[in-house]
Amino acid sequence: MELPEGFHAEIVEGFIEVSPTGHHRHGKVSNQLRRELGRFLDRESKPYVVNNALNVIHNRQSWVPDAVICPEDHDGFVTDDGLGLAARGVRLVAEVVSPGQSEERDRVRKRRAYARAGIPVYVLVDDQEGGGSVTVLAQPAPEEADYRQSHRVPYGTEVTIPEGPAKGFVIGQAITGPPRNTRT
């Protein structure tokens, strides 16, 4: 599918969704998250890498998360058509919510889709909700299309990845920025 510059397409729950790339704040937070995750994996000498702009594919669905942790040597997980990485090779996905239609997509539909695909950890940085929040979901239940473990904190509160190659990685103010006042 050919798209105008600045747009990307995903197949989520059987629907093709075309959306613009994120706003400035979205890019800033997602870049900081990827950078810090990469540093963490390097420090811990983990054989994993952080990617973005990578198609993650499962059962004819395709997603482009803001961050993906997969094995450094992930050639064995590349789909037969070469379009992306099979979800079974993904250890963590992260999404930074942008305003508009992506709020429902990232909070609800992708949560279900990632759980169905068995992706072990889903990090949702929700820059749109009140003063901002970070939710770490773990222990997928594919048959229920949800995660068994969910830990949500407001911006300014640290949350730690509970499992996988990023186990022990802390998401806090260095990534999200300080707590925000929700009063107008």
PDB file of C-alpha atoms in Angstrom:
ATOM      1  CA  MET A   1       0.000   0.000   0.000  1.00  0.00           C
ATOM      2  CA  GLU A   2       1.418   3.358  -0.980  1.00  0.00           C
ATOM      3  CA  LEU A   3       0.847   6.063   1.601  1.00  0.00           C
ATOM      4  CA  PRO A   4       1.465   9.787   1.673  1.00  0.00           C
ATOM      5  CA  GLU A   5       4.685  10.862   3.371  1.00  0.00           C
ATOM      6  CA  GLY A   6       4.305  11.037   7.140  1.00  0.00           C
ATOM      7  CA  PHE A   7       1.688   8.258   7.370  1.00  0.00           C
ATOM      8  CA  HIS A   8       1.945   4.572   8.230  1.00  0.00           C
ATOM      9  CA  ALA A   9      -0.486   1.659   8.029  1.00  0.00           C
ATOM     10  CA  GLU A  10      -1.130  -1.182  10.480  1.00  0.00           C
ATOM     11  CA  ILE A  11      -3.544  -4.093  10.461  1.00  0.00           C
ATOM     12  CA  VAL A  12      -5.149  -4.265  13.896  1.00  0.00           C
ATOM     13  CA  GLU A  13      -7.946  -6.740  14.621  1.00  0.00           C
ATOM     14  CA  GLY A  14      -8.550  -7.213  10.906  1.00  0.00           C
ATOM     15  CA  PHE A  15      -8.823  -3.513  10.002  1.00  0.00           C
ATOM     16  CA  ILE A  16      -6.285  -1.493   8.042  1.00  0.00           C
ATOM     17  CA  GLU A  17      -5.568   1.634  10.042  1.00  0.00           C
ATOM     18  CA  VAL A  18      -3.726   4.525   8.438  1.00  0.00           C
ATOM     19  CA  SER A  19      -2.455   7.209  10.755  1.00  0.00           C
ATOM     20  CA  PRO A  20       0.034  10.037  10.769  1.00  0.00           C
ATOM     21  CA  THR A  21       3.331   9.541  12.502  1.00  0.00           C
ATOM     22  CA  GLY A  22       3.413  10.892  16.050  1.00  0.00           C
ATOM     23  CA  HIS A  23       3.511  14.486  17.258  1.00  0.00           C
ATOM     24  CA  HIS A  24       6.744  16.076  18.484  1.00  0.00           C
ATOM     25  CA  ARG A  25       6.159  15.022  22.103  1.00  0.00           C
ATOM     26  CA  HIS A  26       5.417  11.470  20.925  1.00  0.00           C
ATOM     27  CA  GLY A  27       8.728  11.339  19.069  1.00  0.00           C
ATOM     28  CA  LYS A  28      10.644  12.784  21.991  1.00  0.00           C
ATOM     29  CA  VAL A  29       9.271  10.254  24.501  1.00  0.00           C
ATOM     30  CA  SER A  30       9.564   7.239  22.171  1.00  0.00           C
ATOM     31  CA  ASN A  31      13.141   8.161  21.194  1.00  0.00           C
ATOM     32  CA  GLN A  32      14.148   8.545  24.841  1.00  0.00           C
ATOM     33  CA  LEU A  33      12.515   5.203  25.706  1.00  0.00           C
ATOM     34  CA  ARG A  34      14.365   3.399  22.881  1.00  0.00           C
ATOM     35  CA  ARG A  35      17.664   5.070  23.742  1.00  0.00           C
ATOM     36  CA  GLU A  36      17.431   4.146  27.453  1.00  0.00           C
ATOM     37  CA  LEU A  37      16.272   0.589  26.695  1.00  0.00           C
ATOM     38  CA  GLY A  38      19.250   0.155  24.359  1.00  0.00           C
ATOM     39  CA  ARG A  39      21.661   1.436  27.001  1.00  0.00           C
ATOM     40  CA  PHE A  40      20.135  -0.924  29.569  1.00  0.00           C
ATOM     41  CA  LEU A  41      20.486  -3.956  27.293  1.00  0.00           C
ATOM     42  CA  ASP A  42      24.094  -2.991  26.490  1.00  0.00           C
ATOM     43  CA  ARG A  43      24.975  -2.495  30.189  1.00  0.00           C
ATOM     44  CA  GLU A  44      23.461  -5.837  31.097  1.00  0.00           C
ATOM     45  CA  SER A  45      25.233  -7.519  28.148  1.00  0.00           C
ATOM     46  CA  LYS A  46      21.925  -8.889  26.878  1.00  0.00           C
ATOM     47  CA  PRO A  47      21.868 -10.421  23.360  1.00  0.00           C
ATOM     48  CA  TYR A  48      18.835  -8.274  22.442  1.00  0.00           C
ATOM     49  CA  VAL A  49      18.285  -5.060  20.505  1.00  0.00           C
ATOM     50  CA  VAL A  50      15.697  -2.294  20.441  1.00  0.00           C
ATOM     51  CA  ASN A  51      14.096  -1.523  17.087  1.00  0.00           C
ATOM     52  CA  ASN A  52      11.438   0.824  15.786  1.00  0.00           C
ATOM     53  CA  ALA A  53       9.769   1.161  12.399  1.00  0.00           C
ATOM     54  CA  LEU A  54       9.726  -2.634  12.300  1.00  0.00           C
ATOM     55  CA  ASN A  55       6.641  -4.596  11.244  1.00  0.00           C
ATOM     56  CA  VAL A  56       5.588  -7.105  13.889  1.00  0.00           C
ATOM     57  CA  ILE A  57       3.374  -9.750  12.304  1.00  0.00           C
ATOM     58  CA  HIS A  58       0.987 -12.331  13.755  1.00  0.00           C
ATOM     59  CA  ASN A  59      -1.925 -14.137  12.063  1.00  0.00           C
ATOM     60  CA  ARG A  60      -2.122 -11.719   9.128  1.00  0.00           C
ATOM     61  CA  GLN A  61      -1.999  -8.695  11.404  1.00  0.00           C
ATOM     62  CA  SER A  62       0.808  -6.176  11.228  1.00  0.00           C
ATOM     63  CA  TRP A  63       1.800  -3.562  13.796  1.00  0.00           C
ATOM     64  CA  VAL A  64       4.532  -0.934  13.902  1.00  0.00           C
ATOM     65  CA  PRO A  65       5.261  -0.369  17.610  1.00  0.00           C
ATOM     66  CA  ASP A  66       7.284   2.605  18.826  1.00  0.00           C
ATOM     67  CA  ALA A  67       9.800   0.196  20.366  1.00  0.00           C
ATOM     68  CA  VAL A  68      10.420  -3.517  19.937  1.00  0.00           C
ATOM     69  CA  ILE A  69      12.873  -5.687  21.849  1.00  0.00           C
ATOM     70  CA  CYS A  70      13.935  -8.799  19.941  1.00  0.00           C
ATOM     71  CA  PRO A  71      16.990 -11.055  19.851  1.00  0.00           C
ATOM     72  CA  GLU A  72      20.088  -9.447  18.379  1.00  0.00           C
ATOM     73  CA  ASP A  73      20.215 -12.310  15.897  1.00  0.00           C
ATOM     74  CA  HIS A  74      16.556 -12.232  14.853  1.00  0.00           C
ATOM     75  CA  ASP A  75      16.936 -13.619  11.315  1.00  0.00           C
ATOM     76  CA  GLY A  76      15.114 -16.791  12.388  1.00  0.00           C
ATOM     77  CA  PHE A  77      12.025 -14.722  13.173  1.00  0.00           C
ATOM     78  CA  VAL A  78      11.786 -12.805   9.888  1.00  0.00           C
ATOM     79  CA  THR A  79       8.536 -13.680   8.123  1.00  0.00           C
ATOM     80  CA  ASP A  80       8.738 -15.774   4.934  1.00  0.00           C
ATOM     81  CA  ASP A  81       7.823 -12.753   2.808  1.00  0.00           C
ATOM     82  CA  GLY A  82      10.491 -10.619   4.510  1.00  0.00           C
ATOM     83  CA  LEU A  83       7.988  -7.943   5.526  1.00  0.00           C
ATOM     84  CA  GLY A  84       8.669  -8.081   9.232  1.00  0.00           C
ATOM     85  CA  LEU A  85       9.336 -10.016  12.372  1.00  0.00           C
ATOM     86  CA  ALA A  86       7.048 -12.793  13.607  1.00  0.00           C
ATOM     87  CA  ALA A  87       5.537 -11.854  16.973  1.00  0.00           C
ATOM     88  CA  ARG A  88       6.971 -15.031  18.527  1.00  0.00           C
ATOM     89  CA  GLY A  89      10.425 -13.415  18.312  1.00  0.00           C
ATOM     90  CA  VAL A  90       9.373 -10.239  20.112  1.00  0.00           C
ATOM     91  CA  ARG A  91      10.055  -9.967  23.846  1.00  0.00           C
ATOM     92  CA  LEU A  92       8.602  -6.470  24.473  1.00  0.00           C
ATOM     93  CA  VAL A  93       6.620  -3.853  22.572  1.00  0.00           C
ATOM     94  CA  ALA A  94       6.069  -0.265  23.600  1.00  0.00           C
ATOM     95  CA  GLU A  95       3.616   2.315  22.344  1.00  0.00           C
ATOM     96  CA  VAL A  96       3.502   6.033  23.094  1.00  0.00           C
ATOM     97  CA  VAL A  97      -0.079   7.246  22.711  1.00  0.00           C
ATOM     98  CA  SER A  98      -0.700  10.223  20.434  1.00  0.00           C
ATOM     99  CA  PRO A  99      -3.920  12.237  20.454  1.00  0.00           C
ATOM    100  CA  GLY A 100      -6.836  11.171  18.301  1.00  0.00           C
ATOM    101  CA  GLN A 101      -7.745   7.731  17.007  1.00  0.00           C
ATOM    102  CA  SER A 102      -4.525   6.164  18.294  1.00  0.00           C
ATOM    103  CA  GLU A 103      -5.746   6.519  21.890  1.00  0.00           C
ATOM    104  CA  GLU A 104      -8.379   3.777  21.458  1.00  0.00           C
ATOM    105  CA  ARG A 105      -6.098   1.753  19.181  1.00  0.00           C
ATOM    106  CA  ASP A 106      -3.128   1.702  21.592  1.00  0.00           C
ATOM    107  CA  ARG A 107      -5.086   1.405  24.859  1.00  0.00           C
ATOM    108  CA  VAL A 108      -7.585  -1.242  23.768  1.00  0.00           C
ATOM    109  CA  ARG A 109      -7.155  -2.863  20.361  1.00  0.00           C
ATOM    110  CA  LYS A 110      -3.375  -3.238  20.393  1.00  0.00           C
ATOM    111  CA  ARG A 111      -3.492  -4.441  23.997  1.00  0.00           C
ATOM    112  CA  ARG A 112      -5.781  -7.274  22.897  1.00  0.00           C
ATOM    113  CA  ALA A 113      -3.776  -7.971  19.734  1.00  0.00           C
ATOM    114  CA  TYR A 114      -0.397  -8.084  21.511  1.00  0.00           C
ATOM    115  CA  ALA A 115      -1.819 -10.364  24.203  1.00  0.00           C
ATOM    116  CA  ARG A 116      -3.323 -12.690  21.549  1.00  0.00           C
ATOM    117  CA  ALA A 117       0.095 -12.817  19.875  1.00  0.00           C
ATOM    118  CA  GLY A 118       1.687 -13.829  23.186  1.00  0.00           C
ATOM    119  CA  ILE A 119       4.079 -10.871  23.334  1.00  0.00           C
ATOM    120  CA  PRO A 120       5.428 -11.126  26.903  1.00  0.00           C
ATOM    121  CA  VAL A 121       5.542  -7.414  27.847  1.00  0.00           C
ATOM    122  CA  TYR A 122       3.562  -4.430  26.563  1.00  0.00           C
ATOM    123  CA  VAL A 123       4.550  -0.958  27.771  1.00  0.00           C
ATOM    124  CA  LEU A 124       2.014   1.800  27.176  1.00  0.00           C
ATOM    125  CA  VAL A 125       3.235   5.357  27.737  1.00  0.00           C
ATOM    126  CA  ASP A 126       0.013   7.361  27.717  1.00  0.00           C
ATOM    127  CA  ASP A 127       0.926  10.984  27.220  1.00  0.00           C
ATOM    128  CA  GLN A 128      -2.734  11.891  26.595  1.00  0.00           C
ATOM    129  CA  GLU A 129      -4.361  10.697  29.801  1.00  0.00           C
ATOM    130  CA  GLY A 130      -4.624  13.465  32.421  1.00  0.00           C
ATOM    131  CA  GLY A 131      -1.119  14.108  33.691  1.00  0.00           C
ATOM    132  CA  GLY A 132       0.289  11.149  31.781  1.00  0.00           C
ATOM    133  CA  SER A 133       0.689   7.525  32.830  1.00  0.00           C
ATOM    134  CA  VAL A 134       2.809   4.463  32.154  1.00  0.00           C
ATOM    135  CA  THR A 135       1.251   0.997  32.136  1.00  0.00           C
ATOM    136  CA  VAL A 136       3.364  -2.150  32.093  1.00  0.00           C
ATOM    137  CA  LEU A 137       1.453  -5.272  31.058  1.00  0.00           C
ATOM    138  CA  ALA A 138       2.965  -8.746  31.431  1.00  0.00           C
ATOM    139  CA  GLN A 139       2.001 -12.413  31.371  1.00  0.00           C
ATOM    140  CA  PRO A 140      -0.176 -12.519  28.256  1.00  0.00           C
ATOM    141  CA  ALA A 141      -3.257 -14.712  28.195  1.00  0.00           C
ATOM    142  CA  PRO A 142      -3.749 -15.187  24.424  1.00  0.00           C
ATOM    143  CA  GLU A 143      -7.052 -17.028  24.839  1.00  0.00           C
ATOM    144  CA  GLU A 144      -8.441 -14.094  26.861  1.00  0.00           C
ATOM    145  CA  ALA A 145      -6.837 -11.416  24.659  1.00  0.00           C
ATOM    146  CA  ASP A 146      -5.458  -9.670  27.719  1.00  0.00           C
ATOM    147  CA  TYR A 147      -2.566  -9.600  30.143  1.00  0.00           C
ATOM    148  CA  ARG A 148      -2.735 -11.173  33.598  1.00  0.00           C
ATOM    149  CA  GLN A 149      -0.461  -8.579  35.145  1.00  0.00           C
ATOM    150  CA  SER A 150      -0.983  -4.820  34.844  1.00  0.00           C
ATOM    151  CA  HIS A 151       0.798  -2.053  36.714  1.00  0.00           C
ATOM    152  CA  ARG A 152      -0.138   1.569  35.953  1.00  0.00           C
ATOM    153  CA  VAL A 153       1.564   4.607  37.456  1.00  0.00           C
ATOM    154  CA  PRO A 154       1.261   8.362  36.866  1.00  0.00           C
ATOM    155  CA  TYR A 155       4.133  10.311  35.320  1.00  0.00           C
ATOM    156  CA  GLY A 156       6.698  11.034  37.987  1.00  0.00           C
ATOM    157  CA  THR A 157       6.365   7.568  39.548  1.00  0.00           C
ATOM    158  CA  GLU A 158       8.848   4.881  38.556  1.00  0.00           C
ATOM    159  CA  VAL A 159       7.699   1.537  37.183  1.00  0.00           C
ATOM    160  CA  THR A 160       9.965  -1.465  36.580  1.00  0.00           C
ATOM    161  CA  ILE A 161       9.765  -4.037  33.780  1.00  0.00           C
ATOM    162  CA  PRO A 162       9.031  -7.331  35.616  1.00  0.00           C
ATOM    163  CA  GLU A 163      10.356  -9.940  33.160  1.00  0.00           C
ATOM    164  CA  GLY A 164      12.232 -10.696  29.975  1.00  0.00           C
ATOM    165  CA  PRO A 165      15.441  -9.139  28.662  1.00  0.00           C
ATOM    166  CA  ALA A 166      14.421  -5.714  29.997  1.00  0.00           C
ATOM    167  CA  LYS A 167      13.689  -7.084  33.490  1.00  0.00           C
ATOM    168  CA  GLY A 168      14.730  -4.434  35.995  1.00  0.00           C
ATOM    169  CA  PHE A 169      14.549  -1.544  33.506  1.00  0.00           C
ATOM    170  CA  VAL A 170      12.962   1.481  35.187  1.00  0.00           C
ATOM    171  CA  ILE A 171      10.671   3.895  33.372  1.00  0.00           C
ATOM    172  CA  GLY A 172      10.522   7.217  35.163  1.00  0.00           C
ATOM    173  CA  GLN A 173      11.074  10.938  34.706  1.00  0.00           C
ATOM    174  CA  ALA A 174      14.175  10.447  32.544  1.00  0.00           C
ATOM    175  CA  ILE A 175      11.820   9.090  29.862  1.00  0.00           C
ATOM    176  CA  THR A 176       8.419  10.695  30.508  1.00  0.00           C
ATOM    177  CA  GLY A 177       9.498  13.970  32.033  1.00  0.00           C
ATOM    178  CA  PRO A 178       8.259  15.233  35.399  1.00  0.00           C
ATOM    179  CA  PRO A 179       4.714  14.884  36.724  1.00  0.00           C
ATOM    180  CA  ARG A 180       2.347  17.260  34.982  1.00  0.00           C
ATOM    181  CA  ASN A 181      -0.247  19.433  36.612  1.00  0.00           C
ATOM    182  CA  THR A 182      -3.643  18.382  35.307  1.00  0.00           C
ATOM    183  CA  ARG A 183      -5.367  21.642  36.326  1.00  0.00           C
ATOM    184  CA  THR A 184      -6.019  24.197  33.626  1.00  0.00           C
TER     185      THR A 184
END
